[in-house]
Amino acid sequence: MSESLTCDVVVVGAGMTGAACALYAARAGLGVTVVDRGPVAGGTTGAGEGNLLVSDKAPGPELDLALLSHRLWAEVAQELGGAVEYEPKGGLVVAETPGALDALRRFAAGQRANGVTAAPVPADRLRDLEPRLRDGLAGGVHYPQDAQVMPALAAAHLLRASGARLLTGREVTGVLRGTDGAVRGVRTDRGDLHAPAVVNAAGPWGGELAARAGVSLPVLPRRGFVLVTEPLPPRIRHKVYAADYVTDVASDSAALRTSPVVEGTAAGPVLIGASRERVGFDRSVSLPAVRALAAGAIRMFPFLSGVRAVRTYAGFRPYLPDHLPAIGPDPRAPGLLHACGHEGAGIGLATGTGRLIARVLTGQAPELDLTPFRPDRFPPTSGEAER
Amino acid sequence: MRTDLAVIGAGPAGLAASLAASARGVRVALLDAEPEPGGQYYRRPAAGLRARRPRAPHGRWRTWTRLRDGLAASSVRRLADHHVWCVERRPDGLTVHALLGPEQEQPAEVHARAVLLATGGHEVVLPFPGWTLPGVVTAGGAQAMLKGGLVVPGRTAVVAGTGPLLLPVAAGLAAAGVSVAALVESADPRRLVRYAGPLVGKLPEGAGYAAGLLRHRVPFLARHTVVRAHGDERLTGVTVAALDAHGRLRPGTERHLPCDALAVGHGMLPHTDLAEGLGCRLDGPAVAVDGEQRTDVPGVWAAGEATGIGGAALALAEGHIAGRSAAARLRGTAPDPGAWAPAARARARLRASASALDAVYAPPGRWTDRVTDDTVVCRCEEVDAGAVRAAVAGLGAGDPRTVKLLTRAGMGWCQGRMCGPAVAALAGCAPTPSRRPFARPVPLGVLARPHADTAGPHPTDHPAGTGPSTDHPAGTGRPADRPTERGPS
Ligand SMILES: Cc1cc2nc3c(=O)[nH]c(=O)nc-3n(C[C@H](O)[C@H](O)[C@H](O)COP(=O)(O)OP(=O)(O)OC[C@H]3O[C@@H](n4cnc5c(N)ncnc54)[C@H](O)[C@@H]3O)c2cc1C
Ligand SMILES: Cc1cc2nc3c(=O)[nH]c(=O)nc-3n(C[C@H](O)[C@H](O)[C@H](O)COP(=O)(O)OP(=O)(O)OC[C@H]3O[C@@H](n4cnc5c(N)ncnc54)[C@H](O)[C@@H]3O)c2cc1C
């Protein structure tokens, strides 16, 4: 059963990034087809959390993208807010020691200079924001722009709102290129799809897809566990995490780092995440990782000690060596665009990414300078292992 | 504590394995969540309830006495009230993590060189309009009420669904003085005649139950189904109807049966949580094992209904083989399968009859058609069939996991153990075992507790003659056991 279809752009990947690319491309007037070998949100999008954060980003290109995305998420929420469980709940970053508080405040000052709203919270006011925090914290910073969505619902509803043609259960096995090297569409296990443009939104498998187009992109998986508790009445109001999280995100170490990131959800359970390890695509449960998550959460919220975890799950953040995503056209394969490698921020950064891709596709100037996100910024790899 | 073999589950499989292994000089710890051994089949009234000896087929009573007395005389360390939430692979063996007592708050750990998973199976109940009314219980639940607490679920009961377990449940209720208005079976047991060959070993017991039904004048409605359960506050009756060959309702056959209890069951599924947490390969819904009942994870055996639904006699045979194999392997010798040939023959015969029963008893073809949109499918999260259908039709969900993500069906307390098969069927796909790393909800405080004591080996703990084996080492490290690994960055 082979069929040949034609459209303006094929988006590979029906995760959060692919869904946002489809939405903005379709709204820019393009005919879009989204292909995924699994179901909607079957990749990392269905295995992570849905924090839309500006608080954890240092000034630079990622923060600029986060701020653009933040504005666009607020627009999307006007249209789909309830369906995607959008909650502009704000973040609270706490410091356990005076030293950590100093560092956090300096970090926040830099963010403020770049458009982030960040309000210092003295130790004795922390409980006004989060009544159940433990005693003895040094202080914190409140980030009202931080928000939250339910990622799988967000991907599914953005896709539906886009009106794009959705082909699930179909694997892209190759990217078709003409004699001039230009992209002509994709080959799937069920026929070819013809289009002058292809967007690689394949998440942690973005490197594999790039290879199928004949270019290299060193996307690697970074495992994370999330703990889910039994449903509770609302007790944790913000997304709360300890200041050492920020250094973890930028860490180049492969070692397990866990920082207590605790948040309530609209549905009741508290989510505790997330560990970071580079162990390839290994899904088996690591008790040391989930133990560290539990301990970290209790350190901030002692009442959690008696609350039960009903489940834990793992996902694989797609990351690139310099911790920035690849967004934009690939000069090595005209017509191929990349939108992958968002690591632990792909939900938050999805709307901005989708908008930038749509701008490029329609020949308009993107809102942000794409140079830091260039997909060909890495030295060519000699078939390095991507476990 | 430390032991050679930790057996999880004290049903027929776990009991047979524990006795076989300890008789061969292996230290065995037998863990079960229940206060008393016996599992589903030999469930006894709690010690405090002065019960008369329950009615049971004679052979069953004799086997139970033998197991019980054997256990009392053995050196098996019995660990009752131990709810196992996870089995962890460690470089020096396996650690069984449990929570104690009915509260399940205090932790306990057993370090073992080998583990046998004998966790049995759980019932499947498929939804239909009205199934969440008080008064509707599972067939197994009704059975457990009878066997364990000697209470009855109501005065007038209907037993409905499909599968060979409905017969003993109806007979048991009738014997306990409940008026059983009907046994409603959606399959056609006459088809069993076609499979009579492999079923020879099965029939006497079935015939006994059938005689019980006759004696108590229980109407048997084959190829019938419960269309709806009625009642406002609680159950007052059910509508039943006949099914045609395609599983559709035959028009004009509906009738109302007043009742205050409805026991429903649609078969059983193996418990695979612990096995999956360990990374054991599954074969369909069951833990995959070899001829010695070994899983593909070194040091881990499985027996009984965890490896496929097939009744108590099969569980006994598999448990016996697993116990002997583990005993030999733990001593560092290769077992001689000839030594358990009778058990292996019984296993082969009983597996054949189990697959014959499977072929006959299956939910009717079109059952999902009768699940109205407002019927709750996932009780924990109160997700109705309409929401599941909308996720499939409107949002691109094509598999149970995506339906779960988009509707929350299966995300609640029971983690989809109850609604999994129904959600999959409503989504139009085969049920996939969903990963549940915690077999029981575990307090964060227990998770967070440091576990330094589990590190090095305690050589003094090893009795003579059970030194570490070399051909089948337990829990050898694989990548997942290493807490960290350097990426190529
Ligand atoms: C534990 C954890 C917690 C996280 N928490 C957050 C958070 O709080 N906030 C946040 O913003 N981000 C978070 N993330 C990160 C976020 O989940 C990811 O960055 C994001 O989901 C990436 O989305 P994506 O669409 O790019 O990739 P994916 O969701 O992985 O989608 C890629 C899709 O491409 C498909 N695909 C791949 N190859 C092919 C092919 N050859 N043919 C067809 N289809 C193909 C896959 O099937 C998949 O569906 C977290 C991640 C983890 C693991
Ligand atoms: C209603 C009903 C009627 C039946 N009637 C018959 C019949 O007439 N004839 C027949 O042959 N068979 C019958 N069976 C089937 C029979 O009960 C099973 O075949 C048999 O019990 C399977 O034995 P097992 O050892 O594999 O598991 P089980 O007997 O189910 O024992 C498993 C044990 O493991 C324990 N366990 C599970 N998970 C954990 C955990 N995480 N931590 C600690 N402990 C755990 C459980 O508490 C249980 O005691 C019936 C079953 C039911 C439900």
Coordinates of N, CA and C in Angstrom, one line a residue, chain B residues 242 244 248-254:
Chain B
A242 N -29.9 -12.3 25.2 CA -29.2 -13.3 24.5 C -28.3 -12.7 23.4
D244 N -26.1 -13.1 19.7 CA -26.1 -14.0 18.5 C -24.6 -14.4 18.2
R248 N -23.7 -9.8 19.0 CA -24.7 -8.8 19.0 C -25.9 -9.2 19.9
L249 N -26.6 -8.3 20.4 CA -27.8 -8.6 21.2 C -28.9 -9.2 20.3
R250 N -29.6 -10.2 20.7 CA -30.7 -10.7 19.9 C -31.9 -9.9 20.3
P251 N -32.5 -9.2 19.3 CA -33.6 -8.3 19.7 C -34.7 -9.1 20.3
G252 N -35.4 -8.5 21.3 CA -36.6 -9.1 21.9 C -36.2 -10.1 23.0
T253 N -34.9 -10.3 23.3 CA -34.6 -11.3 24.3 C -34.3 -10.7 25.7
E254 N -34.4 -9.4 25.8 CA -34.1 -8.7 27.1 C -35.1 -9.2 28.2

